[in-house]
mmCIF file of C-alpha atoms and ligand atoms in Angstrom:
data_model
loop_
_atom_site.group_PDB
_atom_site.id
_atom_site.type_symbol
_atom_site.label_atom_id
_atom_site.label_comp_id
_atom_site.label_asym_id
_atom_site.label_seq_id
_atom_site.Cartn_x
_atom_site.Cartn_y
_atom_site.Cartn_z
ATOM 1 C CA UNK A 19 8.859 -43.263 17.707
ATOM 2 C CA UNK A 20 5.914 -44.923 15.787
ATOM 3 C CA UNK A 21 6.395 -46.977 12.413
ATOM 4 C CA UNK A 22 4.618 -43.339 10.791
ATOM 5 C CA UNK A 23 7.251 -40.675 12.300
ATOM 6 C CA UNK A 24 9.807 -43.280 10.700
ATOM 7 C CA UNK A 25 8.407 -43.747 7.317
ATOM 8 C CA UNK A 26 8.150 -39.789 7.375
ATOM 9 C CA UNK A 27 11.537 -39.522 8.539
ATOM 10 C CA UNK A 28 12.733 -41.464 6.050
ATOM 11 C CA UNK A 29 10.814 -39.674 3.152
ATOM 12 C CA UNK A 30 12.040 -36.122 4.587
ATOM 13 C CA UNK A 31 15.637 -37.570 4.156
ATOM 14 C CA UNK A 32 15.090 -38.474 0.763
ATOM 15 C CA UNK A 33 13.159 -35.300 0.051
ATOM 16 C CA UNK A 34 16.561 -33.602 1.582
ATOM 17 C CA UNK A 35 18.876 -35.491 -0.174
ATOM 18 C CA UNK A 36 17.201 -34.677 -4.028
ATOM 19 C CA UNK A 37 17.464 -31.490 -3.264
ATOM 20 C CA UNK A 38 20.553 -31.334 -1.997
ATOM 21 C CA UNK A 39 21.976 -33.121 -5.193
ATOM 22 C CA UNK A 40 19.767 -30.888 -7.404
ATOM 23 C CA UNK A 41 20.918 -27.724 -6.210
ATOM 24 C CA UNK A 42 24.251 -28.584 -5.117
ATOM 25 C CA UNK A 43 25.306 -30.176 -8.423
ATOM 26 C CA UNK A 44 23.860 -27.352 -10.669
ATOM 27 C CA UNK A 45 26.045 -24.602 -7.942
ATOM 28 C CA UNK A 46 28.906 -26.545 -8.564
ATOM 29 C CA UNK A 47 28.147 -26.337 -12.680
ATOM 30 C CA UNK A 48 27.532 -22.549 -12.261
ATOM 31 C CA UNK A 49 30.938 -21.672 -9.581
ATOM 32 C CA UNK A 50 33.419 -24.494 -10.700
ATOM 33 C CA UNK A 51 33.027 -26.322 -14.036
ATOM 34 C CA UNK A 52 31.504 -23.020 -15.985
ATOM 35 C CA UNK A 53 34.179 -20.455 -15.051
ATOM 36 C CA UNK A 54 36.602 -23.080 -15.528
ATOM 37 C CA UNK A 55 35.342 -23.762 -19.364
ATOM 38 C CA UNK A 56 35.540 -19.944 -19.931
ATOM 39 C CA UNK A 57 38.891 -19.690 -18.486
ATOM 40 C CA UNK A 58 40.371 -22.102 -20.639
ATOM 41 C CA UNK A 59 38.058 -22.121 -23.821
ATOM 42 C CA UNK A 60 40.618 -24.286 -25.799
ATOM 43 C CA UNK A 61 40.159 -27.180 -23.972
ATOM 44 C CA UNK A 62 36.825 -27.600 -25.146
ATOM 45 C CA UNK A 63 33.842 -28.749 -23.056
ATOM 46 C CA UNK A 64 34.481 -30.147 -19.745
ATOM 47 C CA UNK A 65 31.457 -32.121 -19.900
ATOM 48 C CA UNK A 66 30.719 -33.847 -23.180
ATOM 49 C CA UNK A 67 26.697 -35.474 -24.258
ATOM 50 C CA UNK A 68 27.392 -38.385 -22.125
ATOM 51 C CA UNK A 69 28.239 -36.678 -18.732
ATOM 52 C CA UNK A 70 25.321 -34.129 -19.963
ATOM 53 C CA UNK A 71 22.817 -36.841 -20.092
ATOM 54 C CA UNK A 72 23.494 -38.977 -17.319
ATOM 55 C CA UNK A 73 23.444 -35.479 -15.221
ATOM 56 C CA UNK A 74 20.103 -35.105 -16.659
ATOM 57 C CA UNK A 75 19.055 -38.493 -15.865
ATOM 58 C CA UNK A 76 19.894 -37.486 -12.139
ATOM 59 C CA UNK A 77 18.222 -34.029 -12.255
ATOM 60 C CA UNK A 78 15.010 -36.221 -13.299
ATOM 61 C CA UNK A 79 15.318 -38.815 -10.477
ATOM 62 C CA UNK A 80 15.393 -35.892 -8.246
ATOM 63 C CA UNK A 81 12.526 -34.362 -9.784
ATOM 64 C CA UNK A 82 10.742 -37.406 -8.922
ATOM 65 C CA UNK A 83 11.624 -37.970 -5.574
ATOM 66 C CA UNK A 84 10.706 -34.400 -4.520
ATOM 67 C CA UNK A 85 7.629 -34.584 -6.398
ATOM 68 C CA UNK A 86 6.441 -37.881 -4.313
ATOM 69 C CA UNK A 87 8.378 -37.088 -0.922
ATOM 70 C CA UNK A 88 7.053 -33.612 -0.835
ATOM 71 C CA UNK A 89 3.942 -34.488 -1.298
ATOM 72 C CA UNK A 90 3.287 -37.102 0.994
ATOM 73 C CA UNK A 91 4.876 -34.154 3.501
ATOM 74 C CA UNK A 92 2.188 -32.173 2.524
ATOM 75 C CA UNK A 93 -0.528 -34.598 3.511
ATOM 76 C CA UNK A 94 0.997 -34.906 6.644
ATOM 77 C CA UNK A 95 1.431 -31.546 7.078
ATOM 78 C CA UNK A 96 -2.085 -29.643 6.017
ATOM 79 C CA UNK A 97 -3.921 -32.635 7.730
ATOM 80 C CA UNK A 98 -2.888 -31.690 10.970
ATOM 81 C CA UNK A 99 -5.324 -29.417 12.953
ATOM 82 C CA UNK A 100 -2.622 -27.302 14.287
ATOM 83 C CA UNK A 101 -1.020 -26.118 11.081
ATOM 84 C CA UNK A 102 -1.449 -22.213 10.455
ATOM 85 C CA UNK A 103 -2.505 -20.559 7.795
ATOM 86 C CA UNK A 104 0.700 -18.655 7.156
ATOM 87 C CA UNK A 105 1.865 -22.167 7.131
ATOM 88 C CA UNK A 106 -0.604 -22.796 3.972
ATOM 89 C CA UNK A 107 0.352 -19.426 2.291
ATOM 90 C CA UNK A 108 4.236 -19.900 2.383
ATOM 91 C CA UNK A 109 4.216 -23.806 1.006
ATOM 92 C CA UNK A 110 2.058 -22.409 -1.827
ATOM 93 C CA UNK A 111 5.048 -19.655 -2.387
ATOM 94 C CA UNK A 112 7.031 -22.491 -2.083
ATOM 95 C CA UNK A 113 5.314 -24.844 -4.515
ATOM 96 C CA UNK A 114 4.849 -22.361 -7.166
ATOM 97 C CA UNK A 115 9.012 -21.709 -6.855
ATOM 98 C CA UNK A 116 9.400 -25.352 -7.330
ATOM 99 C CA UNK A 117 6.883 -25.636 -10.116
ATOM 100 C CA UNK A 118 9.144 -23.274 -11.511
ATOM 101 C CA UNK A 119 12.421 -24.510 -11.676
ATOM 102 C CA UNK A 120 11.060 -28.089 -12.836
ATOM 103 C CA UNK A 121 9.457 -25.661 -15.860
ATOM 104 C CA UNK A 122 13.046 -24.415 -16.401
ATOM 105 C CA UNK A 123 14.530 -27.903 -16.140
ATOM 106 C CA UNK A 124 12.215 -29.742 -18.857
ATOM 107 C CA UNK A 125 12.640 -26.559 -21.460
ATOM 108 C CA UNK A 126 16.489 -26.874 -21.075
ATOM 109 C CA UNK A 127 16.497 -30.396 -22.256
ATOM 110 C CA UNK A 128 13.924 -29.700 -24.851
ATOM 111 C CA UNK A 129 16.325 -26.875 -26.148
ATOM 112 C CA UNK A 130 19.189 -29.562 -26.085
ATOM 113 C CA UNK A 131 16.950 -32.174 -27.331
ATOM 114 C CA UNK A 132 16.024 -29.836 -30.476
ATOM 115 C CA UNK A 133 19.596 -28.363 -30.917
ATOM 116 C CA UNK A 134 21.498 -31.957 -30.685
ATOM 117 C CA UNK A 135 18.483 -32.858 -33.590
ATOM 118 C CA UNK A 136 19.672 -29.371 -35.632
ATOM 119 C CA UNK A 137 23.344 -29.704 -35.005
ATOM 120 C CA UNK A 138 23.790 -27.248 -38.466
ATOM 121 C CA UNK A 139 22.082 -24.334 -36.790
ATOM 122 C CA UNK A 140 24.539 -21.990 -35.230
ATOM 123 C CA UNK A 141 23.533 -20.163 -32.358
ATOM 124 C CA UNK A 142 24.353 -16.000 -33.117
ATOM 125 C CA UNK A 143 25.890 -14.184 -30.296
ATOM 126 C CA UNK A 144 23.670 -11.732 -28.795
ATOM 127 C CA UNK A 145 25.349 -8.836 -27.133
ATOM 128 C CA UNK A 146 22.858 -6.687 -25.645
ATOM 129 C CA UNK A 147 23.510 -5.689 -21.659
ATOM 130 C CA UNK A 148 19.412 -6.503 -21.324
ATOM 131 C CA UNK A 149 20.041 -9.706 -23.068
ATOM 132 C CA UNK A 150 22.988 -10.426 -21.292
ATOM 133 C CA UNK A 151 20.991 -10.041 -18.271
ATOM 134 C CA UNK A 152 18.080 -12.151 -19.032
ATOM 135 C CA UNK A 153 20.759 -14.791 -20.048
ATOM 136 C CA UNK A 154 22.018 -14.500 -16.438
ATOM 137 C CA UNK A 155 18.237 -15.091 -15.543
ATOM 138 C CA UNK A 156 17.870 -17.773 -17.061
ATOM 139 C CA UNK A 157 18.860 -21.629 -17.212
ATOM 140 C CA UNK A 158 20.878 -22.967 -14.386
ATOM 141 C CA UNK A 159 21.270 -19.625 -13.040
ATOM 142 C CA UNK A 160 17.796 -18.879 -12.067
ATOM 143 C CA UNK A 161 17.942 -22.465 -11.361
ATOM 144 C CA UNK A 162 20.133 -22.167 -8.210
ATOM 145 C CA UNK A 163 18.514 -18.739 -6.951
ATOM 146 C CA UNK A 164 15.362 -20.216 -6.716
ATOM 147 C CA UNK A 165 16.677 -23.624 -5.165
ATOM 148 C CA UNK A 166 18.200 -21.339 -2.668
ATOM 149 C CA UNK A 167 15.087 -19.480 -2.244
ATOM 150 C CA UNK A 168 13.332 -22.912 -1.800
ATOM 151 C CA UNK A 169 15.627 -24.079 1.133
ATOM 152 C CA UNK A 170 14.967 -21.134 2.772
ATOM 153 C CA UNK A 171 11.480 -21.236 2.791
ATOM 154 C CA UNK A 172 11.648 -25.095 3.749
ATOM 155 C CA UNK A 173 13.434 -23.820 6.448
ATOM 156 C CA UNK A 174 10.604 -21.147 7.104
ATOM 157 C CA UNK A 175 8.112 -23.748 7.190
ATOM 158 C CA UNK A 176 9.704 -26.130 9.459
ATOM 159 C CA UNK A 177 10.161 -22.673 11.900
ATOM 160 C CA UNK A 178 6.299 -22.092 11.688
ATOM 161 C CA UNK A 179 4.995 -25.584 11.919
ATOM 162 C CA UNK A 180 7.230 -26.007 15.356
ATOM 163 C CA UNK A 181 5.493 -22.722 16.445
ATOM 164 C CA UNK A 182 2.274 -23.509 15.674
ATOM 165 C CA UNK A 183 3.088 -26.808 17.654
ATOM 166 C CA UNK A 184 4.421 -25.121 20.817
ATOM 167 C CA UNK A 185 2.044 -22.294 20.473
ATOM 168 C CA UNK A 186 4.740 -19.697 21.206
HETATM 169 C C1 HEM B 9 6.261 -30.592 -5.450
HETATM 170 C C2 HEM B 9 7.168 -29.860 -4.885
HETATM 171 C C3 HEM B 9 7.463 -29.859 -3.402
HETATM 172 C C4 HEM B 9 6.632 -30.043 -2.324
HETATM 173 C C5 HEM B 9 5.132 -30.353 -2.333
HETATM 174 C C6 HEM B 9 7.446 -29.920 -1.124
HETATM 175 C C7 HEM B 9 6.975 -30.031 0.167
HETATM 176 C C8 HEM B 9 7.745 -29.971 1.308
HETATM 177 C C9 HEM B 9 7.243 -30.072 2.655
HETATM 178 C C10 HEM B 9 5.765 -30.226 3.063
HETATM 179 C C11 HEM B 9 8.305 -29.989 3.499
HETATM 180 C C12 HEM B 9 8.259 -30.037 5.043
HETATM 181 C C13 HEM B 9 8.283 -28.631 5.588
HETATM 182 C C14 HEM B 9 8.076 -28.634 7.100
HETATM 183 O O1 HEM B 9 9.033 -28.944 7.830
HETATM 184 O O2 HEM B 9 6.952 -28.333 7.535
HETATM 185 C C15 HEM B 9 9.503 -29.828 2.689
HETATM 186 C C16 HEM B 9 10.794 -29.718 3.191
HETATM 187 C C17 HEM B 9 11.900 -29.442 2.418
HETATM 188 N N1 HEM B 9 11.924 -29.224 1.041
HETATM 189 FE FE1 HEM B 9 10.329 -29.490 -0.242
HETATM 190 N N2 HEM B 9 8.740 -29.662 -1.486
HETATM 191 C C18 HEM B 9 8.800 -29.603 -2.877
HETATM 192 C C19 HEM B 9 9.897 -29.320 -3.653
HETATM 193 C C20 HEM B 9 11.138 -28.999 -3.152
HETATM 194 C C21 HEM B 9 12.263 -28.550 -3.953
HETATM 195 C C22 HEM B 9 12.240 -28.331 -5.469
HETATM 196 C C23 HEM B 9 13.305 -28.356 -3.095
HETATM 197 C C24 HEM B 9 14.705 -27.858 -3.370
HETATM 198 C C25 HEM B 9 15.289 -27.926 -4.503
HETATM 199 C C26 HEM B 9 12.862 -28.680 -1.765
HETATM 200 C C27 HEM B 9 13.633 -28.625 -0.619
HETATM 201 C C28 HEM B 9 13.214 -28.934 0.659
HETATM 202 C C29 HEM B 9 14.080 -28.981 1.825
HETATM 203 C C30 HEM B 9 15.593 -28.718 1.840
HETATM 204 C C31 HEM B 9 13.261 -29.301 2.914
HETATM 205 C C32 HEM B 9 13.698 -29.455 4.378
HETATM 206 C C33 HEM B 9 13.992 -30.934 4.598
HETATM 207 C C34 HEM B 9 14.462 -31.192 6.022
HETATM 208 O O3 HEM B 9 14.288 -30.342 6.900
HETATM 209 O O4 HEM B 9 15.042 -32.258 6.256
HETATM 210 N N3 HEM B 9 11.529 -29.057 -1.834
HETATM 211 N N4 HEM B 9 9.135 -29.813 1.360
#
């Protein structure tokens, strides 16, 4: 192993971790802390604005890191002469899903930001079974599909790159 596969093994664990802690911590919001608050509204929030912000402050780090790990993966990746093209057309899928979720990310805390700043305005139940569903698509939620989505095709791309390598 050269000092260059180590430095990019190291990145690709720290890539691995951030988004294991991203997506991880925001399924464990959605399946365990959110069913839990609406089972037992009286209690109140689980997490109050401290929790809430430091989790932020993590989802950012891990913005970050992916950001820089990934890319430097890319380099290494797309400068290689043996990298397909199909290669090239699923990390763009890929990038534009990620581009994605960080969108979602940054409007959530601008939404928070905005309503801590407002605290008098009430937010009016909305009913609706399309709103309800666009609620569900929304947020967090659409936050962990696509994550999902994501691993998958990181998965798919470490599948094509080791065929393109073997040339099976
Ligand atoms: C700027 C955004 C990103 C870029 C440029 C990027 C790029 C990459 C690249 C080039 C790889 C290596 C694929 C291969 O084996 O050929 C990779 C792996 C991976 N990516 Fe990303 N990525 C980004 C964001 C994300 C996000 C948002 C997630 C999940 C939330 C994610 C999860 C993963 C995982 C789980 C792997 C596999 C790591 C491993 O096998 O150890 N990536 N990424």
């Amino acid at each position: 192993m050269t000092l260059s596969d180590g430095f990019l093994l190291l990145i690709r664990w720290f890539h691995a971790l951030a988004a294991v802690t991203w997506v991880g911590g925001s399924l464990f919001y959605v399946l365990v802390i959110r069913p839990q608050q609406r089972n037992a509204p009286e209690q109140g929030a689980m997490l109050g604005p401290e929790a809430l912000t430091q989790f932020r402050g993590l989802v950012d780090t891990c913005i970050a890191v992916l950001i820089v790990t990934g890319t430097i993966m890319l380099f290494d990746r797309i400068t290689s002469a043996s990298t397909p093209s199909v290669y090239l057309i699923t990390i763009s899928v890929k990038i534009g899903l990620a581009l994605w979720m960080f969108a979602i990310a940054r409007r959530r805390w601008q939404q928070r930001r905005s309503a801590q700043a407002q605290p008098s305005v009430t937010m009016v139940p909305q009913r609706g079974v399309f709103t309800k569903a666009m609620r569900l698509m929304s947020g967090i939620n659409l936050t962990v599909i696509l994550g999902i989505a994501v691993f998958f095709l990181s998965d798919l791309l470490a599948f094509i790159y080791q065929e393109g390598l073997t040339g099976r």
